[in-house]
Each structure stands twice: as C-alpha cells, then as structure tokens.
C-alpha cells in the first residue's frame, strides 16, 4: 500500500516542534499579518464597508492565511508562510467609484 503524505506527520511534528520554532513562527505570522492591516482597513473604509463587514473581511483573511500556512507546511514539511497582497490592498484603498462587492471580487480573483 502506498504511503500517504500525512502518515507519520504526527511523529515528525513532535520531533520538529520546539519552543524556538513556535516563537519564530508566531513572530513571522504576527509581522506578516500586522504589516498590512492598516492598508486593508483603509481599503475597507474607502469602499464604504461597515464595521461588521470590515471585521468579517479581516477574519476571513486571517482564517484563509492560517489554513493555507498550516496545510502547505504539513504537506511540504517546510515552513510556508502565506499573506495577502499588500499592493492589491493599497490599490483598493486608492480606488474610487467601485462597490465593496466588486472590489472584493477583484481582490479574490487576483489573489
């Protein structure tokens, strides 16, 4: 029977996890997430998003980044960090005359 990529992940994970690795990963994710958050907030405000929509947008971005980082890292057994497109968020912040739904669709398709 062929070995699946996820078999043995738990044993490898226990061998690879250390306090320094977890702290380094946390710092990398924290810097990656917070470095662009102000631009994303500006983009949401420029597009006329409500507070609830902005919170939902940030939650969805954070969840997608987390799932993709964990999934890709487990799959390739290498640390993989994904992030959103900062230039794309800056472009959305500078955009005028576009609805929130249209801008969200463009951001998702281009990401």
Coordinates of N, CA and C in Angstrom, one line a residue:
X1 N 0.8 -1.2 0.0 CA 0.0 0.0 0.0 C 0.9 1.2 0.0
X2 N 0.5 2.2 -0.8 CA 1.3 3.4 -0.9 C 1.2 4.3 0.4
X3 N 2.3 4.9 0.7 CA 2.4 5.7 1.9 C 1.7 7.1 1.5
X4 N 0.8 7.5 2.3 CA 0.2 8.8 2.1 C 1.1 9.9 2.8
X5 N 1.0 11.1 2.2 CA 1.8 12.2 2.7 C 1.6 12.6 4.2
X6 N 0.4 12.3 4.7 CA 0.0 12.7 6.0 C 0.4 11.6 7.1
X7 N 0.7 10.4 6.6 CA 1.1 9.4 7.5 C 2.5 9.7 8.1
X8 N 2.6 9.6 9.4 CA 3.9 9.9 10.0 C 4.0 11.4 10.3
X9 N 3.1 12.2 10.0 CA 3.2 13.7 10.2 C 3.2 13.9 11.7
X10 N 2.4 13.2 12.5 CA 2.3 13.4 13.9 C 3.7 13.1 14.6
X11 N 4.3 12.1 14.2 CA 5.6 11.7 14.7 C 6.7 12.7 14.3
X12 N 6.7 13.1 13.0 CA 7.6 14.2 12.6 C 7.4 15.5 13.3
X13 N 6.1 15.8 13.5 CA 5.7 17.1 14.1 C 6.3 17.2 15.5
X14 N 6.1 16.1 16.3 CA 6.6 16.0 17.6 C 8.2 16.2 17.6
X15 N 8.8 15.6 16.7 CA 10.3 15.7 16.6 C 10.7 17.1 16.2
X16 N 9.9 17.8 15.4 CA 10.4 19.1 14.8 C 9.9 20.3 15.7
X17 N 8.9 20.1 16.5 CA 8.4 21.3 17.3 C 9.3 21.6 18.5
X18 N 9.7 22.8 18.6 CA 10.4 23.3 19.8 C 9.9 24.7 20.1
X19 N 10.2 25.1 21.3 CA 9.7 26.5 21.7 C 10.3 27.5 20.8
X20 N 11.5 27.4 20.4 CA 12.1 28.5 19.5 C 11.4 28.4 18.1
X21 N 11.1 27.3 17.6 CA 10.4 27.2 16.3 C 9.0 27.8 16.4
X22 N 8.3 27.5 17.5 CA 6.9 28.0 17.6 C 7.0 29.5 17.8
X23 N 7.9 30.1 18.6 CA 8.0 31.5 18.7 C 8.4 32.2 17.4
X24 N 9.3 31.6 16.7 CA 9.7 32.2 15.4 C 8.6 32.2 14.4
X25 N 7.8 31.1 14.4 CA 6.6 31.1 13.5 C 5.6 32.1 13.9
X26 N 5.4 32.2 15.2 CA 4.4 33.2 15.7 C 4.8 34.6 15.3
X27 N 6.1 35.0 15.5 CA 6.6 36.3 15.2 C 6.5 36.6 13.7
X28 N 6.8 35.6 12.9 CA 6.7 35.7 11.4 C 5.2 36.0 11.0
X29 N 4.3 35.3 11.6 CA 2.9 35.4 11.2 C 2.4 36.8 11.7
X30 N 2.8 37.2 12.9 CA 2.4 38.4 13.5 C 2.8 39.6 12.7
X31 N 4.1 39.6 12.3 CA 4.6 40.7 11.5 C 4.0 40.7 10.1
X32 N 3.8 39.5 9.5 CA 3.1 39.4 8.2 C 1.7 39.9 8.2
X33 N 1.0 39.6 9.3 CA -0.4 40.0 9.4 C -0.6 41.5 9.7
X34 N 0.2 42.0 10.6 CA 0.0 43.3 11.1 C 0.7 44.4 10.2
X35 N 1.6 43.9 9.3 CA 2.3 44.9 8.5 C 1.4 45.5 7.4
X36 N 0.3 44.8 7.1 CA -0.6 45.3 6.0 C -2.0 45.6 6.6
X37 N -2.2 45.4 7.8 CA -3.6 45.6 8.3 C -4.1 47.0 8.2
X38 N -3.2 48.0 8.4 CA -3.7 49.4 8.2 C -4.1 49.7 6.8
X39 N -3.5 49.1 5.8 CA -3.8 49.3 4.4 C -5.2 48.6 4.1
X40 N -5.4 47.5 4.7 CA -6.6 46.8 4.5 C -7.8 47.5 5.1
X41 N -7.6 48.1 6.3 CA -8.6 48.9 7.0 C -8.9 50.1 6.1
X42 N -7.9 50.8 5.6 CA -8.1 51.9 4.7 C -8.9 51.6 3.5
X43 N -8.6 50.4 2.9 CA -9.3 49.9 1.7 C -10.8 49.7 2.0
X44 N -11.0 49.1 3.2 CA -12.4 48.8 3.6 C -13.2 50.1 3.8
X45 N -12.5 51.1 4.4 CA -13.1 52.4 4.7 C -13.4 53.1 3.4
X46 N -12.4 53.1 2.5 CA -12.6 53.8 1.2 C -13.7 53.2 0.4
X47 N -14.0 51.9 0.6 CA -15.0 51.2 -0.2 C -16.4 51.3 0.5
X48 N -16.4 52.0 1.7 CA -17.7 52.2 2.4 C -18.1 51.0 3.2
X49 N -17.2 50.1 3.6 CA -17.6 48.9 4.4 C -18.0 49.4 5.8
X50 N -19.0 48.6 6.3 CA -19.4 48.9 7.7 C -18.4 48.2 8.7
X51 N -18.5 48.5 9.9 CA -17.6 47.9 10.9 C -17.7 46.4 10.9
X52 N -19.0 45.9 10.8 CA -19.2 44.4 10.7 C -18.5 43.8 9.5
X53 N -18.6 44.5 8.4 CA -18.0 44.0 7.1 C -16.5 44.0 7.2
X54 N -16.0 45.0 7.8 CA -14.5 45.1 8.0 C -14.0 44.0 8.9
X55 N -14.7 43.8 10.0 CA -14.3 42.7 10.9 C -14.4 41.3 10.2
X56 N -15.5 41.1 9.4 CA -15.6 39.9 8.7 C -14.5 39.7 7.6
X57 N -14.2 40.8 7.0 CA -13.1 40.8 6.0 C -11.8 40.4 6.6
X58 N -11.4 41.0 7.8 CA -10.2 40.6 8.4 C -10.2 39.2 9.0
X59 N -11.4 38.8 9.5 CA -11.5 37.4 10.0 C -11.3 36.4 8.8
X60 N -11.9 36.7 7.7 CA -11.8 35.7 6.6 C -10.3 35.7 6.0
X61 N -9.7 36.9 6.0 CA -8.3 36.9 5.5 C -7.4 36.1 6.5
X62 N -7.6 36.4 7.8 CA -6.8 35.7 8.8 C -7.0 34.2 8.8
X63 N -8.2 33.7 8.6 CA -8.5 32.3 8.6 C -7.9 31.7 7.4
X64 N -8.1 32.3 6.2 CA -7.5 31.8 5.0 C -6.0 31.7 5.1
X65 N -5.4 32.7 5.6 CA -3.9 32.7 5.8 C -3.5 31.5 6.7
X66 N -4.2 31.4 7.8 CA -3.9 30.3 8.8 C -4.0 28.9 8.2
X67 N -5.1 28.7 7.5 CA -5.4 27.4 6.9 C -4.3 27.1 5.8
X68 N -4.1 28.1 5.0 CA -3.1 27.8 3.9 C -1.7 27.6 4.5
X69 N -1.3 28.4 5.5 CA 0.0 28.2 6.1 C 0.2 26.8 6.7
X70 N -0.8 26.4 7.5 CA -0.8 25.1 8.2 C -0.8 23.9 7.1
X71 N -1.7 24.0 6.2 CA -1.9 23.0 5.2 C -0.6 22.8 4.3
X72 N -0.1 23.9 3.8 CA 1.1 23.8 3.0 C 2.3 23.4 3.8
X73 N 2.4 23.8 5.0 CA 3.6 23.4 5.9 C 3.5 21.9 6.1
X74 N 2.3 21.4 6.5 CA 2.2 20.0 6.7 C 2.5 19.2 5.4
X75 N 2.0 19.7 4.3 CA 2.1 19.0 3.0 C 3.6 18.9 2.6
X76 N 4.3 20.0 2.6 CA 5.6 20.0 2.1 C 6.7 19.9 3.2
X77 N 6.3 19.8 4.5 CA 7.2 19.6 5.6 C 8.3 20.6 5.6
X78 N 7.9 21.8 5.3 CA 8.7 23.0 5.3 C 7.9 24.2 5.9
X79 N 8.5 25.1 6.5 CA 7.7 26.3 7.0 C 7.3 27.1 5.8
X80 N 6.0 27.3 5.6 CA 5.4 28.0 4.5 C 4.5 29.1 5.1
X81 N 4.8 30.4 4.7 CA 4.0 31.5 5.2 C 3.3 32.2 4.0
X82 N 2.0 32.3 4.1 CA 1.3 32.9 3.1 C 0.8 34.3 3.6
X83 N 0.5 35.2 2.7 CA 0.0 36.5 3.1 C -0.9 37.1 2.0
X84 N -1.6 38.1 2.3 CA -2.4 38.8 1.3 C -1.5 39.7 0.5
X85 N -2.1 40.2 -0.5 CA -1.4 41.1 -1.5 C -1.4 42.5 -1.0
X86 N -0.3 43.0 -0.4 CA -0.3 44.4 0.1 C -0.4 45.4 -1.1
X87 N 0.2 45.3 -2.2 CA 0.0 46.2 -3.3 C -1.5 46.2 -3.8
X88 N -2.1 45.0 -3.8 CA -3.5 44.9 -4.1 C -4.4 45.7 -3.1
X89 N -4.1 45.5 -1.9 CA -4.9 46.2 -0.8 C -4.7 47.7 -1.0
X90 N -3.4 48.2 -1.3 CA -3.2 49.6 -1.5 C -3.9 50.1 -2.7
X91 N -4.0 49.3 -3.7 CA -4.8 49.7 -4.9 C -6.3 49.9 -4.6
X92 N -6.8 48.9 -3.8 CA -8.2 49.0 -3.4 C -8.4 50.3 -2.5
X93 N -7.5 50.6 -1.7 CA -7.6 51.8 -0.8 C -7.7 53.1 -1.6
X94 N -7.0 53.1 -2.8 CA -6.9 54.3 -3.6 C -8.1 54.3 -4.7
X95 N -8.9 53.2 -4.7 CA -9.9 53.1 -5.7 C -11.1 53.9 -5.3
X96 N -11.7 54.6 -6.3 CA -12.9 55.3 -6.1 C -14.0 54.9 -7.1
X97 N -15.2 54.9 -6.8 CA -16.3 54.6 -7.7 C -16.5 53.1 -7.9
X98 N -16.0 52.3 -7.0 CA -16.2 50.8 -7.1 C -17.0 50.4 -5.8
X99 N -17.9 49.5 -6.0 CA -18.7 49.0 -4.8 C -17.8 48.0 -4.0
X100 N -18.2 47.8 -2.8 CA -17.5 46.8 -2.0 C -17.5 45.4 -2.6
X101 N -18.7 45.0 -3.1 CA -18.8 43.7 -3.7 C -17.9 43.5 -4.9
X102 N -17.8 44.5 -5.8 CA -16.9 44.5 -6.9 C -15.5 44.4 -6.5
X103 N -15.1 45.2 -5.5 CA -13.7 45.3 -5.1 C -13.3 43.9 -4.4
X104 N -14.2 43.4 -3.6 CA -13.9 42.1 -3.0 C -13.8 41.0 -4.1
X105 N -14.6 41.0 -5.1 CA -14.5 40.0 -6.1 C -13.1 40.1 -6.9
X106 N -12.8 41.4 -7.2 CA -11.5 41.6 -7.9 C -10.3 41.1 -7.0
X107 N -10.4 41.4 -5.7 CA -9.3 41.1 -4.8 C -9.2 39.5 -4.7
X108 N -10.3 38.8 -4.6 CA -10.3 37.4 -4.5 C -9.8 36.8 -5.8
X109 N -10.2 37.2 -7.0 CA -9.8 36.7 -8.2 C -8.3 36.9 -8.5
X110 N -7.8 38.1 -8.1 CA -6.4 38.5 -8.3 C -5.5 37.8 -7.3
X111 N -6.0 37.5 -6.2 CA -5.1 36.9 -5.1 C -4.9 35.5 -5.5

